[in-house]
Short mmCIF file of C-alpha atoms (C1' of nucleotides) in Angstrom, two decimals:
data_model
loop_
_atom_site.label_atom_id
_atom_site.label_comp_id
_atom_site.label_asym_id
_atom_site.label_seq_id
_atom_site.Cartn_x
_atom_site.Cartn_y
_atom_site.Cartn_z
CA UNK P 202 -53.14 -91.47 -13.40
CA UNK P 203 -51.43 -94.85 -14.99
CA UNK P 204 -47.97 -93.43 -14.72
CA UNK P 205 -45.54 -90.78 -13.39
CA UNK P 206 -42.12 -88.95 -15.14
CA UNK P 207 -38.89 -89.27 -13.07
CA UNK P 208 -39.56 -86.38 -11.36
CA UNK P 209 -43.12 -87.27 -10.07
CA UNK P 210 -45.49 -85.43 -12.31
CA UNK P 211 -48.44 -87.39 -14.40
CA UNK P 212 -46.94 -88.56 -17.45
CA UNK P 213 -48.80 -87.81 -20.64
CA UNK P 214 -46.06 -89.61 -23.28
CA UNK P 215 -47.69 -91.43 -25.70
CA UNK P 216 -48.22 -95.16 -24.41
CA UNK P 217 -50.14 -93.68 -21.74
CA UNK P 218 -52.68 -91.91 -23.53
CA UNK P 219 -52.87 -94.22 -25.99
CA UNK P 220 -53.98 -96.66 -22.75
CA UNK P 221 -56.47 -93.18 -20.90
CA UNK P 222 -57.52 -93.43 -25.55
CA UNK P 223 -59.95 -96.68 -24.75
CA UNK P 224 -62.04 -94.48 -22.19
CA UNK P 225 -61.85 -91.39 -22.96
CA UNK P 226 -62.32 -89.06 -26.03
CA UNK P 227 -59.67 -86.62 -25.76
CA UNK P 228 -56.48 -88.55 -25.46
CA UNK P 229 -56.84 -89.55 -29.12
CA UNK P 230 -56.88 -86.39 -29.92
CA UNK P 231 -54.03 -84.61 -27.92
CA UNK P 232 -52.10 -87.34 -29.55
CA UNK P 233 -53.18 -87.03 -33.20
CA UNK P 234 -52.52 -82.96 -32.50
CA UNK P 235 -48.81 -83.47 -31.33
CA UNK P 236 -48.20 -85.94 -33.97
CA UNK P 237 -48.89 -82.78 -36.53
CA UNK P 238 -46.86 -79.98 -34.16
CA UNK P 239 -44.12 -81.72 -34.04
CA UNK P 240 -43.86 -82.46 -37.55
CA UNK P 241 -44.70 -78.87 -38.25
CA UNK P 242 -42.59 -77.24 -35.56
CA UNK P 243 -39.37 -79.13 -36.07
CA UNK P 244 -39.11 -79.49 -39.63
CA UNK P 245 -41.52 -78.04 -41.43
CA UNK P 246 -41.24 -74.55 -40.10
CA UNK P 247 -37.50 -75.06 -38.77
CA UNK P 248 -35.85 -76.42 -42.02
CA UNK P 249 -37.72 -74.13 -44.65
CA UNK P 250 -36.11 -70.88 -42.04
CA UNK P 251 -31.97 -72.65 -42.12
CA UNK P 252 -31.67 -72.58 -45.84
CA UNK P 253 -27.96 -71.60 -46.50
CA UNK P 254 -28.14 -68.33 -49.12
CA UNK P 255 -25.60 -69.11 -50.79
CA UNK P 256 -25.92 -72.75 -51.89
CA UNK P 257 -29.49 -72.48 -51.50
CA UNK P 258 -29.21 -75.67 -49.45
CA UNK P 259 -29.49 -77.11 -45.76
CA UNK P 260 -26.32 -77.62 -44.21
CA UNK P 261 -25.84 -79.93 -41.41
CA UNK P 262 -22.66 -80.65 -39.24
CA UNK P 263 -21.51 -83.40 -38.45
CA UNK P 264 -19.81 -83.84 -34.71
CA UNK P 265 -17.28 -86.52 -34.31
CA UNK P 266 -16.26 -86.65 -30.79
CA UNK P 267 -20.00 -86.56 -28.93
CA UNK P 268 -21.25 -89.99 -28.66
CA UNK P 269 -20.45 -92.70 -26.40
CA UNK P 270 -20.43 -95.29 -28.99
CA UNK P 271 -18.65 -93.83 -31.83
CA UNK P 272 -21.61 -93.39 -33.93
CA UNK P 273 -21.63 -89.35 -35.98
CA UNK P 274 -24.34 -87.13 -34.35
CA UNK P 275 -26.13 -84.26 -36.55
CA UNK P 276 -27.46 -80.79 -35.79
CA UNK P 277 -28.94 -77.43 -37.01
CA UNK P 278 -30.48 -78.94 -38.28
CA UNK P 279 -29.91 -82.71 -37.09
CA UNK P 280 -30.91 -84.58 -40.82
CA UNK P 281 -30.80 -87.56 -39.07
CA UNK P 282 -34.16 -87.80 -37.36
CA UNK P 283 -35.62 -86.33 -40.72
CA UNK P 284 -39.61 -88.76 -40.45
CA UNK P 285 -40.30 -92.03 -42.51
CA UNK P 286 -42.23 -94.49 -40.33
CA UNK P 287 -45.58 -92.80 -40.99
CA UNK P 288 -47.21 -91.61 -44.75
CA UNK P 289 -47.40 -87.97 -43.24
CA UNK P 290 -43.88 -87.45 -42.03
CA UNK P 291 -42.20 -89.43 -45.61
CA UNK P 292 -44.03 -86.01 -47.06
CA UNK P 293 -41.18 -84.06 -44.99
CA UNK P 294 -38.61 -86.30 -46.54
CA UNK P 295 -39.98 -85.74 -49.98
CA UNK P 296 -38.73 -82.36 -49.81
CA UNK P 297 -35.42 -83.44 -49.87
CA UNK P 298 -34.21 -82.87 -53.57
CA UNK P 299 -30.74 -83.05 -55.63
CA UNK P 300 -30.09 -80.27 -58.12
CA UNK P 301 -31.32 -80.32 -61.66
CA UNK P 302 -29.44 -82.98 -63.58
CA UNK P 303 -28.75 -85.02 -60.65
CA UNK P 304 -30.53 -87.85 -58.77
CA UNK P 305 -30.17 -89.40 -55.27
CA UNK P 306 -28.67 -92.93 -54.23
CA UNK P 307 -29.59 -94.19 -50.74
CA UNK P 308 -27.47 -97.11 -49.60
CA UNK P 309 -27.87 -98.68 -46.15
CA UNK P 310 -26.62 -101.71 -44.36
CA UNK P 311 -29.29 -104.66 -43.75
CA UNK P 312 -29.11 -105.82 -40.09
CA UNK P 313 -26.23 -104.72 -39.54
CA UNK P 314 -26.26 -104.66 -35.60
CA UNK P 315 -27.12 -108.33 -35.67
CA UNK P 316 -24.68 -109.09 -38.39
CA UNK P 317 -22.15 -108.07 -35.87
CA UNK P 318 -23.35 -109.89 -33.35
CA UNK P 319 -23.36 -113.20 -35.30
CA UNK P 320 -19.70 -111.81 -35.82
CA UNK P 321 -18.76 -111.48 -32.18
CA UNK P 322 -20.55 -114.11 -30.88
CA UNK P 323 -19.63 -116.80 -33.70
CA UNK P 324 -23.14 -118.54 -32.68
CA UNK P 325 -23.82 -121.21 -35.18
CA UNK P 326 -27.32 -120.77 -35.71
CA UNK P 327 -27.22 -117.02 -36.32
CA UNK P 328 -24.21 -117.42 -38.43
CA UNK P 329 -25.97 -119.89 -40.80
CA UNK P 330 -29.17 -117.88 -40.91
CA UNK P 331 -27.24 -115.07 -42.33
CA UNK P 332 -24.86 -117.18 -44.32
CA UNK P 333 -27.83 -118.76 -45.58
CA UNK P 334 -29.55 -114.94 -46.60
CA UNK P 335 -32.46 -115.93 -44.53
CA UNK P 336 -34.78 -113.46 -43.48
CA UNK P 337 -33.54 -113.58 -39.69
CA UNK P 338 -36.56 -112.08 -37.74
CA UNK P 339 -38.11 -115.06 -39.37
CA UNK P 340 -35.61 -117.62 -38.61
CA UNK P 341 -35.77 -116.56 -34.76
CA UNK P 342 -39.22 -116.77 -35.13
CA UNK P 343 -39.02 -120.34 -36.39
CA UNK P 344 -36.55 -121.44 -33.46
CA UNK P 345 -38.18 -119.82 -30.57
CA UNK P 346 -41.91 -120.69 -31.63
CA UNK P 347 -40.66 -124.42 -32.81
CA UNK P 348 -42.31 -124.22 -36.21
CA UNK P 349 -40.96 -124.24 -39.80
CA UNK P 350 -39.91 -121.11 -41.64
CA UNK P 351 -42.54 -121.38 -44.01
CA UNK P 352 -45.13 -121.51 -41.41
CA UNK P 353 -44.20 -118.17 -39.11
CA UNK P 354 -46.84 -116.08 -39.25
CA UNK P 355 -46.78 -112.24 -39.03
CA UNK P 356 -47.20 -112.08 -35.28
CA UNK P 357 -44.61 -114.45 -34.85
CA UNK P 358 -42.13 -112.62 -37.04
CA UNK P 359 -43.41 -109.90 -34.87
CA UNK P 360 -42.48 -111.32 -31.48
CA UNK P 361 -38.92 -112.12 -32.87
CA UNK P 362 -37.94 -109.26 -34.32
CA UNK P 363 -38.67 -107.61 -30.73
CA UNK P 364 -36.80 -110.20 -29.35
CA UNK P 365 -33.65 -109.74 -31.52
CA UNK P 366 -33.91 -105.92 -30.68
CA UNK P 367 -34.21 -105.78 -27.45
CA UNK P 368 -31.20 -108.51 -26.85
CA UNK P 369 -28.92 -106.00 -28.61
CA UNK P 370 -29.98 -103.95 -25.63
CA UNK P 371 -29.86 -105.50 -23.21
CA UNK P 372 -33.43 -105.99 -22.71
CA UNK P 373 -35.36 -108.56 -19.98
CA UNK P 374 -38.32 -110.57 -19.46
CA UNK P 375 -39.82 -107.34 -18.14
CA UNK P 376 -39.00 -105.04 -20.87
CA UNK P 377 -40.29 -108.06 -23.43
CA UNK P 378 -43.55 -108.21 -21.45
CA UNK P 379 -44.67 -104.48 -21.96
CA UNK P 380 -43.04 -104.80 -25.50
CA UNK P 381 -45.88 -107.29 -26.45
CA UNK P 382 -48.04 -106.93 -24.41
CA UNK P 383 -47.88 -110.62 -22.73
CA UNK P 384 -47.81 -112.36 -19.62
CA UNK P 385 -44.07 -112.21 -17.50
CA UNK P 386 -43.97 -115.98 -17.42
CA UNK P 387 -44.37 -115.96 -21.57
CA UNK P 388 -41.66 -113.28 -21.94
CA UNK P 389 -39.48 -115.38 -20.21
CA UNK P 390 -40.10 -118.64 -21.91
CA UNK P 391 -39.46 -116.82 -25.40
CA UNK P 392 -36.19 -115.66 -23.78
CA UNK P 393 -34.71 -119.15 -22.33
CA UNK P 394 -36.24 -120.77 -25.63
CA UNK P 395 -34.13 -118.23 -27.25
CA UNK P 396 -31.30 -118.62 -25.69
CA UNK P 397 -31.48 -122.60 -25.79
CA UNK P 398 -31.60 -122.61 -29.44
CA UNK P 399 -28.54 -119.44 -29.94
CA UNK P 400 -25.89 -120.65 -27.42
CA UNK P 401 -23.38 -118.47 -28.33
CA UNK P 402 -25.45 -115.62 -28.17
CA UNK P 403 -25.61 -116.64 -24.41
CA UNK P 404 -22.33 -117.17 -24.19
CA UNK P 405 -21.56 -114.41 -25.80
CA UNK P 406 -23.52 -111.83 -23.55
CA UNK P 407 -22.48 -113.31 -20.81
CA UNK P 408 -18.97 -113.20 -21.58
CA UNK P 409 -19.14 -109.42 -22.12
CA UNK P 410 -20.90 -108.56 -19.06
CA UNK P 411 -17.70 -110.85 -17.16
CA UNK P 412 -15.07 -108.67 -19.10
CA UNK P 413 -16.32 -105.23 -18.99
CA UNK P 414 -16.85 -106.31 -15.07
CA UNK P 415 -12.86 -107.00 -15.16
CA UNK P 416 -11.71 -104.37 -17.61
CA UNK P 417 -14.34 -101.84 -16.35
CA UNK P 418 -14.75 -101.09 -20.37
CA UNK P 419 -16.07 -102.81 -23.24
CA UNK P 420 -14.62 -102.00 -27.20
CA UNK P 421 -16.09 -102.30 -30.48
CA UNK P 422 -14.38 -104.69 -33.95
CA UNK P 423 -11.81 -101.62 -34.33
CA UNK P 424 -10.51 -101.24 -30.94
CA UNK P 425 -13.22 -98.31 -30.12
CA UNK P 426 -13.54 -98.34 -26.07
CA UNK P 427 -16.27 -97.53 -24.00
CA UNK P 428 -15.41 -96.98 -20.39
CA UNK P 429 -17.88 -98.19 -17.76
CA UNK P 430 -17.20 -96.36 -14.80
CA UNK P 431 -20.50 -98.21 -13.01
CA UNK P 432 -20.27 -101.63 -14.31
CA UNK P 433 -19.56 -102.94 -10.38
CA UNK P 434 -21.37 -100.01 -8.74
CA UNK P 435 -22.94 -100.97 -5.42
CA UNK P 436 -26.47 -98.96 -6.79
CA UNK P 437 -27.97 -102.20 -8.77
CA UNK P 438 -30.16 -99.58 -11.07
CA UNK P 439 -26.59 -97.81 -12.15
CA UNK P 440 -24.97 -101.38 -12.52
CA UNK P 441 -27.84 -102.43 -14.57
CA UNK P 442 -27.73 -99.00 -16.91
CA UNK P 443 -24.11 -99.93 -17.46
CA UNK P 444 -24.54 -103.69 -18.13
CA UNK P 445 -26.95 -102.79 -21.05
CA UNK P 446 -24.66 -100.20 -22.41
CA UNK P 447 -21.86 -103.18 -21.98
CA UNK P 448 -23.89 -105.19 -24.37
CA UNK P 449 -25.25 -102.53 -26.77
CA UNK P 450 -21.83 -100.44 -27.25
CA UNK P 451 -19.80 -103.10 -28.94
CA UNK P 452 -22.21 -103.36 -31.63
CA UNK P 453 -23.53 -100.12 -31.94
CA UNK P 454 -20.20 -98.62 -31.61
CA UNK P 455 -18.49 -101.22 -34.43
CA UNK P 456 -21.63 -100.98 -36.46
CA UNK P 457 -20.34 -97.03 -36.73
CA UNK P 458 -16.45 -98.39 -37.15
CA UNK P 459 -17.70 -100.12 -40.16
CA UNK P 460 -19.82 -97.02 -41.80
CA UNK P 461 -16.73 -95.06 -41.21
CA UNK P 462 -14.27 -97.14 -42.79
CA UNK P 463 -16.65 -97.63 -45.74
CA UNK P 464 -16.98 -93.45 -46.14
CA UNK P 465 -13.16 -93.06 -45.83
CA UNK P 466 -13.00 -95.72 -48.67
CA UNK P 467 -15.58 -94.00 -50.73
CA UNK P 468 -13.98 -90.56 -50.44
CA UNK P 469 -11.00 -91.57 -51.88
CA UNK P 470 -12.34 -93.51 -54.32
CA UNK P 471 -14.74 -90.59 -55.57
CA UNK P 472 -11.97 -87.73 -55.32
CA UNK P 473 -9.97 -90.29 -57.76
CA UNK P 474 -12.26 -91.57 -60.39
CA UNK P 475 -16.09 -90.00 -59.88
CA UNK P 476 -15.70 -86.62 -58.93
CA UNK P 477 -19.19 -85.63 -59.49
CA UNK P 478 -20.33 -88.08 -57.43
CA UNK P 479 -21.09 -86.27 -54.21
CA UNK P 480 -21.38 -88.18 -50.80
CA UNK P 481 -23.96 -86.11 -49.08
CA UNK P 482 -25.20 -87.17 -46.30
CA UNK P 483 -24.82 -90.43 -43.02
CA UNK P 484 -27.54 -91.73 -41.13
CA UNK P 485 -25.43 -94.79 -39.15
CA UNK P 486 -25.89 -97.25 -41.12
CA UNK P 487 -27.24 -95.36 -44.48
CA UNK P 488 -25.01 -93.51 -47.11
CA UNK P 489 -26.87 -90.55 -49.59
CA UNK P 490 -25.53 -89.97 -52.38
CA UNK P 491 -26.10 -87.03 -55.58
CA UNK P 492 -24.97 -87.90 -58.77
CA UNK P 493 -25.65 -87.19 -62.41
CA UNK P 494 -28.38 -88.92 -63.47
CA UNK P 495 -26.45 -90.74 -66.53
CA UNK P 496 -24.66 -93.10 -64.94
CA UNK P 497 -26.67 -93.28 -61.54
CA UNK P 498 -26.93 -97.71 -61.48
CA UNK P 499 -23.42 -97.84 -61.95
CA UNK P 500 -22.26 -95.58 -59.41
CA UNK P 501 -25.32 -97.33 -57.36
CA UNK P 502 -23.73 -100.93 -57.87
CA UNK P 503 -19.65 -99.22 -57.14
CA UNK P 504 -20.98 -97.96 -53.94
CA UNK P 505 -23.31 -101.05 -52.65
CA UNK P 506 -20.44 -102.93 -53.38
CA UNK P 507 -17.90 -100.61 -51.73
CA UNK P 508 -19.94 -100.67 -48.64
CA UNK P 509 -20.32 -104.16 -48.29
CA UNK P 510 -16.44 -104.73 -48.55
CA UNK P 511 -15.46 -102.18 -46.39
CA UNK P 512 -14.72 -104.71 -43.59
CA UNK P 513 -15.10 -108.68 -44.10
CA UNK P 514 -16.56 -110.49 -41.53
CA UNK P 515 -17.84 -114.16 -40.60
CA UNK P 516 -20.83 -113.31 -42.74
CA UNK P 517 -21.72 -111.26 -45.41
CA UNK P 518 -22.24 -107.55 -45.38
CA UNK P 519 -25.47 -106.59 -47.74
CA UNK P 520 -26.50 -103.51 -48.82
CA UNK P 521 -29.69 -102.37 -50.26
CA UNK P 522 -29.37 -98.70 -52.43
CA UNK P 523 -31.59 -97.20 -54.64
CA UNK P 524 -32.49 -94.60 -56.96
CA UNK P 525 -35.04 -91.58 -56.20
CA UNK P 526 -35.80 -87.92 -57.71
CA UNK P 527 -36.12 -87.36 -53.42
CA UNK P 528 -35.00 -88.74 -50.57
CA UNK P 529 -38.22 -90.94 -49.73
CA UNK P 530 -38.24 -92.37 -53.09
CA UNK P 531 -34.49 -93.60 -53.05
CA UNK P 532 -34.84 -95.11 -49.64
"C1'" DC H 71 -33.78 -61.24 -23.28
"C1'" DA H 72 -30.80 -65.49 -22.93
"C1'" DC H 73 -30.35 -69.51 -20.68
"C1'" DT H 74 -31.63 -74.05 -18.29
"C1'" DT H 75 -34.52 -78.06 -17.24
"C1'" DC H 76 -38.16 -81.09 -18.31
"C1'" DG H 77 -41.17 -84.03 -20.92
"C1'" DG H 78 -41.94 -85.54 -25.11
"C1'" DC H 79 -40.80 -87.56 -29.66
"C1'" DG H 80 -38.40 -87.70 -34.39
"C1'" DC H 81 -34.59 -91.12 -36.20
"C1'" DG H 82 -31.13 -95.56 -36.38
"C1'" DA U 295 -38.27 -98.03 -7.93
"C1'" DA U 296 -36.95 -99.38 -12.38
"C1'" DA U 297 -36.73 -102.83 -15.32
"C1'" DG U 298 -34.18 -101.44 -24.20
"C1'" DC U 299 -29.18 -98.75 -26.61
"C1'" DG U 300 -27.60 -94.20 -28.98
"C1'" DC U 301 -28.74 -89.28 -30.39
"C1'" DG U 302 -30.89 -83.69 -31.07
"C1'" DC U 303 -34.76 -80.35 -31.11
"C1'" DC U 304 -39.22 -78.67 -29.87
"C1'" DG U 305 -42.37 -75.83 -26.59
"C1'" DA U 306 -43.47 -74.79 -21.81
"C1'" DA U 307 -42.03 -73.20 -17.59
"C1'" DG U 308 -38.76 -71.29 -14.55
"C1'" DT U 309 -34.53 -68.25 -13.51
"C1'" DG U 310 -31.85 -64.07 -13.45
#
DNA sequence: CACTTCGGCGCG
DNA sequence: AAAGCGCGCCGAAGTG
């Protein structure tokens, strides 16, 4: 047994039978059979049975007032958990089609999380890797490995994209460690590299932790608070739950002000001048749009741009849309 | 039969 | 002992 679930029984989640996978047969297996349930259980099966008779369409809802950051949550069915990471579960999102006549835009924000925290945290380096339209995973790379940009190989790009991650929540040496799969004392050194070459990314975090510690709440760009009723509790694994959320909720939670402010824009914009243009469906930080198929690119480009003004910041808001017959194709 | 809890896993 | 944030839905097992 390599691990146990909170409430003491053998865990069988995925990174530990994908460890039990390199002696034994059958772990492989179990996993490569769950991978297919699940896909068939909650959305094949599910969303084929939910199919509105009327409009001959799925229907989600959208709740406004659930999460602790501010972001939208979906259900019946929840279309935002619909699969892409792997070639068999973009087959699912295939099957998501606009009438006859009409095409789909996709539009999402590019980094957006990190964007903000360049924002917040006014850090020079991150502020001029952006500024610069660097590739930033790579620039991290560069600065924490102490090579040039051009030379950062994939595994290095690798490491630093984890890195930039798991700082946004909250994560430490440890976490890092089972993240890639490297010694304690590496993890570390990546992290005080790190935080030698972004200062006010330091600064920053630790200036957030200090005033949620004071204000016992943290708030996002638009005034958005999260209260942290355990940010000084005596239990130091309930202090350290609400120190991450400290760091995460600002820029998860302003990340979602942003998205919101863009969709209020675009409504009112659409019920004014594009009234076929139909604004379908979020995924925090991605807008889907149907449309006519004539004049798709320029209601594309209107959009992209719409999105990326929708708040200005200390660097640039980008936005990457495109054009599909189905939902994997635009995105 | 409806409901709850748990472990697991899909997404950003 | 736990050590990365935020969600919702599935099936299994247990409850009444």
């Amino acid at each position: 047994m390599l691990k146990k679930t909170p409430k003491g029984q053998p865990s069988t989640n995925e990174e530990t039978l994908q460890r039990l996978s390199e002696e034994y047969e059958l772990p492989k297996i179990i996993l490569q059979y769950r991978t297919l349930a699940k896909l068939k259980s909650t959305y094949t099966d599910s969303l084929i049975r939910i199919e509105n008779p009327v409009s001959k369409r799925i229907h989600t809802s959208y709740q406004q007032a659930i999460t602790s950051t501010g972001r939208l949550s979906s259900t019946e069915p929840n279309l935002q958990n619909i699969p892409i990471k792997t070639a068999e579960g973009r087959r699912i999102r295939e099957a998501f089609v606009p009438d006859k006549n009409n095409i789909l835009i996709s539009a999402d924000y590019s980094q957006i999380e990190l964007r903000i925290m360049a924002h917040l945290s006014k850090d020079t380096n991150l502020t001029n890797a952006f500024n610069k339209g660097l590739d930033v995973h790579s620039a991290t790379a560069a600065e924490v490995f102490g090579v040039n940009l051009d030379d950062v190989t994939q595994d290095q790009r690798r490491s630093a994209k984890a890195i930039n991650f798991g700082l946004m929540y909250g994560m430490s040496a440890f976490g890092l460690t089972r993240q890639l799969d490297i010694p304690r004392a590496e993890a570390q050194k990546y992290l005080d590299t790190y935080f030698e070459r972004y200062t006010g990314v330091k600064e920053y975090m630790a200036n957030t932790k200090a005033q949620a510690k004071e204000d016992m709440f943290v708030e996002t760009l638009m005034g958005r608070r999260l209260y942290l009723n355990e940010i000084n509790a005596a239990n130091g694994l309930r202090r350290q739950a609400a120190e991450r959320a400290a760091i995460n909720a600002p820029l998860q939670g302003s990340a979602a002000d942003i998205i919101k402010k863009a969709m209020i824009d675009i409504d009112a914009f659409l019920n004014k001048e594009m009234p076929e243009v139909k604004m379908i469906m979020q995924v925090h930080d991605e807008l889907i749009f149907e449309t006519p198929k004539k004049n798709a690119e320029e209601v594309m480009s209107t959009m992209k741009n719409m999105m990326e003004k929708a708040v200005e910041l200390d660097i640039p808001l980008i936005v990457e849309a495109a054009i599909g017959t189905n939902w994997n194709e635009a995105h």
